[in-house]
mmCIF file of C-alpha atoms in Angstrom:
data_model
loop_
_atom_site.group_PDB
_atom_site.id
_atom_site.type_symbol
_atom_site.label_atom_id
_atom_site.label_comp_id
_atom_site.label_asym_id
_atom_site.label_seq_id
_atom_site.Cartn_x
_atom_site.Cartn_y
_atom_site.Cartn_z
ATOM 1 C CA UNK A 31 20.368 26.267 -5.267
ATOM 2 C CA UNK A 32 17.279 24.856 -6.884
ATOM 3 C CA UNK A 33 17.541 22.455 -9.787
ATOM 4 C CA UNK A 34 14.636 21.496 -12.002
ATOM 5 C CA UNK A 35 14.427 18.340 -14.047
ATOM 6 C CA UNK A 36 12.547 17.762 -17.280
ATOM 7 C CA UNK A 37 10.753 14.408 -17.045
ATOM 8 C CA UNK A 38 9.075 14.683 -20.467
ATOM 9 C CA UNK A 39 11.231 11.930 -22.051
ATOM 10 C CA UNK A 40 10.218 9.513 -19.277
ATOM 11 C CA UNK A 41 6.503 10.110 -19.765
ATOM 12 C CA UNK A 42 6.710 8.772 -23.324
ATOM 13 C CA UNK A 43 7.738 5.284 -22.214
ATOM 14 C CA UNK A 44 6.282 4.904 -18.710
ATOM 15 C CA UNK A 45 2.811 4.559 -17.272
ATOM 16 C CA UNK A 46 1.802 5.368 -13.712
ATOM 17 C CA UNK A 47 4.938 7.188 -12.593
ATOM 18 C CA UNK A 48 3.276 10.586 -12.329
ATOM 19 C CA UNK A 49 4.378 10.967 -8.714
ATOM 20 C CA UNK A 50 8.074 10.596 -9.648
ATOM 21 C CA UNK A 51 8.584 14.341 -10.138
ATOM 22 C CA UNK A 52 7.060 15.018 -6.715
ATOM 23 C CA UNK A 53 9.333 12.442 -5.059
ATOM 24 C CA UNK A 54 12.457 13.924 -6.635
ATOM 25 C CA UNK A 55 11.386 17.435 -5.684
ATOM 26 C CA UNK A 56 10.712 16.478 -2.053
ATOM 27 C CA UNK A 57 14.040 14.616 -1.853
ATOM 28 C CA UNK A 58 15.896 17.693 -3.083
ATOM 29 C CA UNK A 59 14.076 19.873 -0.557
ATOM 30 C CA UNK A 60 14.783 17.436 2.269
ATOM 31 C CA UNK A 61 18.489 17.208 1.358
ATOM 32 C CA UNK A 62 18.907 20.906 2.099
ATOM 33 C CA UNK A 63 17.006 20.705 5.401
ATOM 34 C CA UNK A 64 18.369 19.915 8.824
ATOM 35 C CA UNK A 65 19.984 16.479 9.173
ATOM 36 C CA UNK A 66 18.914 16.165 12.804
ATOM 37 C CA UNK A 67 18.623 12.590 13.902
ATOM 38 C CA UNK A 68 21.048 10.732 11.661
ATOM 39 C CA UNK A 69 19.963 7.403 10.219
ATOM 40 C CA UNK A 70 21.121 4.458 8.118
ATOM 41 C CA UNK A 71 19.155 2.537 5.514
ATOM 42 C CA UNK A 72 20.492 -0.908 4.765
ATOM 43 C CA UNK A 73 19.437 -3.773 2.551
ATOM 44 C CA UNK A 74 19.612 -7.062 4.408
ATOM 45 C CA UNK A 75 18.236 -9.306 1.660
ATOM 46 C CA UNK A 76 16.515 -9.328 -1.707
ATOM 47 C CA UNK A 77 13.312 -7.828 -0.282
ATOM 48 C CA UNK A 78 14.376 -6.941 3.271
ATOM 49 C CA UNK A 79 15.426 -3.501 4.478
ATOM 50 C CA UNK A 80 16.335 -1.916 7.809
ATOM 51 C CA UNK A 81 16.252 1.704 8.933
ATOM 52 C CA UNK A 82 18.355 2.552 11.993
ATOM 53 C CA UNK A 83 17.656 5.990 13.461
ATOM 54 C CA UNK A 84 19.845 7.480 16.217
ATOM 55 C CA UNK A 85 17.516 8.557 19.024
ATOM 56 C CA UNK A 86 19.863 9.114 21.968
ATOM 57 C CA UNK A 87 18.049 10.846 24.806
ATOM 58 C CA UNK A 88 14.605 9.594 23.755
ATOM 59 C CA UNK A 89 12.704 6.731 25.360
ATOM 60 C CA UNK A 90 10.318 4.243 23.807
ATOM 61 C CA UNK A 91 7.312 6.314 24.930
ATOM 62 C CA UNK A 92 8.753 9.513 23.393
ATOM 63 C CA UNK A 93 8.747 8.134 19.824
ATOM 64 C CA UNK A 94 5.875 7.312 17.474
ATOM 65 C CA UNK A 95 6.215 5.327 14.259
ATOM 66 C CA UNK A 96 3.368 5.608 11.746
ATOM 67 C CA UNK A 97 3.059 3.611 8.528
ATOM 68 C CA UNK A 98 0.725 5.012 5.863
ATOM 69 C CA UNK A 99 0.115 4.207 2.183
ATOM 70 C CA UNK A 100 3.649 4.781 0.843
ATOM 71 C CA UNK A 101 5.230 6.644 3.733
ATOM 72 C CA UNK A 102 6.801 5.867 7.073
ATOM 73 C CA UNK A 103 6.847 8.704 9.607
ATOM 74 C CA UNK A 104 8.991 8.716 12.743
ATOM 75 C CA UNK A 105 8.323 11.453 15.270
ATOM 76 C CA UNK A 106 9.926 12.132 18.605
ATOM 77 C CA UNK A 107 8.986 14.567 21.335
ATOM 78 C CA UNK A 108 10.247 14.737 24.883
ATOM 79 C CA UNK A 109 7.697 15.503 27.590
ATOM 80 C CA UNK A 110 7.758 19.039 28.951
ATOM 81 C CA UNK A 111 9.474 19.705 32.255
ATOM 82 C CA UNK A 112 13.170 19.989 32.977
ATOM 83 C CA UNK A 113 14.685 17.350 35.216
ATOM 84 C CA UNK A 114 17.510 19.590 36.345
ATOM 85 C CA UNK A 115 19.639 22.601 35.556
ATOM 86 C CA UNK A 116 22.090 21.938 32.739
ATOM 87 C CA UNK A 117 25.491 23.591 32.754
ATOM 88 C CA UNK A 118 26.009 22.192 29.259
ATOM 89 C CA UNK A 119 23.507 20.242 27.160
ATOM 90 C CA UNK A 120 25.190 18.463 24.276
ATOM 91 C CA UNK A 121 22.543 15.826 23.729
ATOM 92 C CA UNK A 122 19.782 17.509 21.782
ATOM 93 C CA UNK A 123 16.261 16.675 22.865
ATOM 94 C CA UNK A 124 14.306 18.870 20.478
ATOM 95 C CA UNK A 125 11.324 17.365 18.689
ATOM 96 C CA UNK A 126 11.950 15.755 15.316
ATOM 97 C CA UNK A 127 9.956 14.349 12.421
ATOM 98 C CA UNK A 128 11.467 12.180 9.698
ATOM 99 C CA UNK A 129 9.438 10.871 6.731
ATOM 100 C CA UNK A 130 10.622 7.984 4.565
ATOM 101 C CA UNK A 131 8.929 7.353 1.209
ATOM 102 C CA UNK A 132 8.287 3.663 0.659
ATOM 103 C CA UNK A 133 7.957 1.801 -2.624
ATOM 104 C CA UNK A 134 4.803 -0.117 -3.450
ATOM 105 C CA UNK A 135 4.251 -3.243 -1.352
ATOM 106 C CA UNK A 136 6.931 -2.349 1.223
ATOM 107 C CA UNK A 137 5.522 -3.062 4.686
ATOM 108 C CA UNK A 138 6.851 -2.442 8.186
ATOM 109 C CA UNK A 139 7.498 -5.781 9.866
ATOM 110 C CA UNK A 140 8.613 -4.550 13.271
ATOM 111 C CA UNK A 141 10.189 -1.688 15.179
ATOM 112 C CA UNK A 142 12.504 -2.094 18.133
ATOM 113 C CA UNK A 143 14.613 0.086 20.398
ATOM 114 C CA UNK A 144 18.176 -1.044 21.018
ATOM 115 C CA UNK A 145 21.341 0.729 22.244
ATOM 116 C CA UNK A 146 20.000 4.237 21.519
ATOM 117 C CA UNK A 147 18.839 3.241 18.037
ATOM 118 C CA UNK A 148 15.319 2.887 16.726
ATOM 119 C CA UNK A 149 15.451 -0.087 14.360
ATOM 120 C CA UNK A 150 12.663 -0.518 11.817
ATOM 121 C CA UNK A 151 12.573 -3.682 9.714
ATOM 122 C CA UNK A 152 10.810 -3.516 6.350
ATOM 123 C CA UNK A 153 9.951 -6.149 3.769
ATOM 124 C CA UNK A 154 8.584 -5.972 0.245
ATOM 125 C CA UNK A 155 5.717 -8.444 -0.164
ATOM 126 C CA UNK A 156 4.337 -8.458 -3.690
ATOM 127 C CA UNK A 157 0.880 -10.110 -3.822
ATOM 128 C CA UNK A 158 0.583 -13.228 -5.990
ATOM 129 C CA UNK A 159 -1.837 -11.404 -8.296
ATOM 130 C CA UNK A 160 0.834 -8.765 -8.990
ATOM 131 C CA UNK A 161 3.703 -11.165 -9.710
ATOM 132 C CA UNK A 162 4.660 -11.813 -13.345
ATOM 133 C CA UNK A 163 2.826 -14.669 -15.027
ATOM 134 C CA UNK A 164 2.887 -16.174 -18.484
ATOM 135 C CA UNK A 165 -0.105 -15.289 -20.642
ATOM 136 C CA UNK A 166 -1.376 -17.930 -23.056
ATOM 137 C CA UNK A 167 -1.830 -16.533 -26.571
ATOM 138 C CA UNK A 168 -5.064 -17.553 -28.281
ATOM 139 C CA UNK A 169 -5.216 -17.846 -32.034
ATOM 140 C CA UNK A 170 -5.132 -20.234 -34.933
ATOM 141 C CA UNK A 171 -3.153 -23.319 -34.022
ATOM 142 C CA UNK A 172 -0.519 -24.734 -36.343
ATOM 143 C CA UNK A 173 -1.289 -28.066 -38.092
ATOM 144 C CA UNK A 174 1.126 -29.946 -35.779
ATOM 145 C CA UNK A 175 -0.620 -28.514 -32.710
ATOM 146 C CA UNK A 176 -4.044 -29.486 -34.085
ATOM 147 C CA UNK A 177 -2.881 -33.094 -34.554
ATOM 148 C CA UNK A 178 -1.521 -33.225 -30.940
ATOM 149 C CA UNK A 179 -4.809 -31.836 -29.613
ATOM 150 C CA UNK A 180 -6.836 -34.485 -31.509
ATOM 151 C CA UNK A 181 -4.611 -37.285 -30.143
ATOM 152 C CA UNK A 182 -5.046 -35.977 -26.580
ATOM 153 C CA UNK A 183 -8.848 -35.881 -26.954
#
């Protein structure tokens, strides 16, 4: 089932969100794909996040974590070569690739491997230049303001 959304009303009151339709479309496509390698995303503070990805059967050297502009990619691939003959193999070891879309200014702080989980800590660090600031309005000053300015001079 494919659903389409009309974003025209949003475009009238927003600037710079052109990629929103692409994000929604990719999320809908990904939701119908395989859910191999379950994960959790948790918020651990105002600007702190953690992704925990179940990677049972994979070692530290079998996994790569790549941070790009607004995406975090986790890939896992076991080296070729069977270690023995399985009578039953319930722990899947097939390659996987999981991509997480990140908001602006979200950076990867660290990645660790603990108890069969890959734990990735993220933090949003907004640069000082991008934080809100009060803008002084220039114009004709009121008579009371002009008197205060003369006294200060």
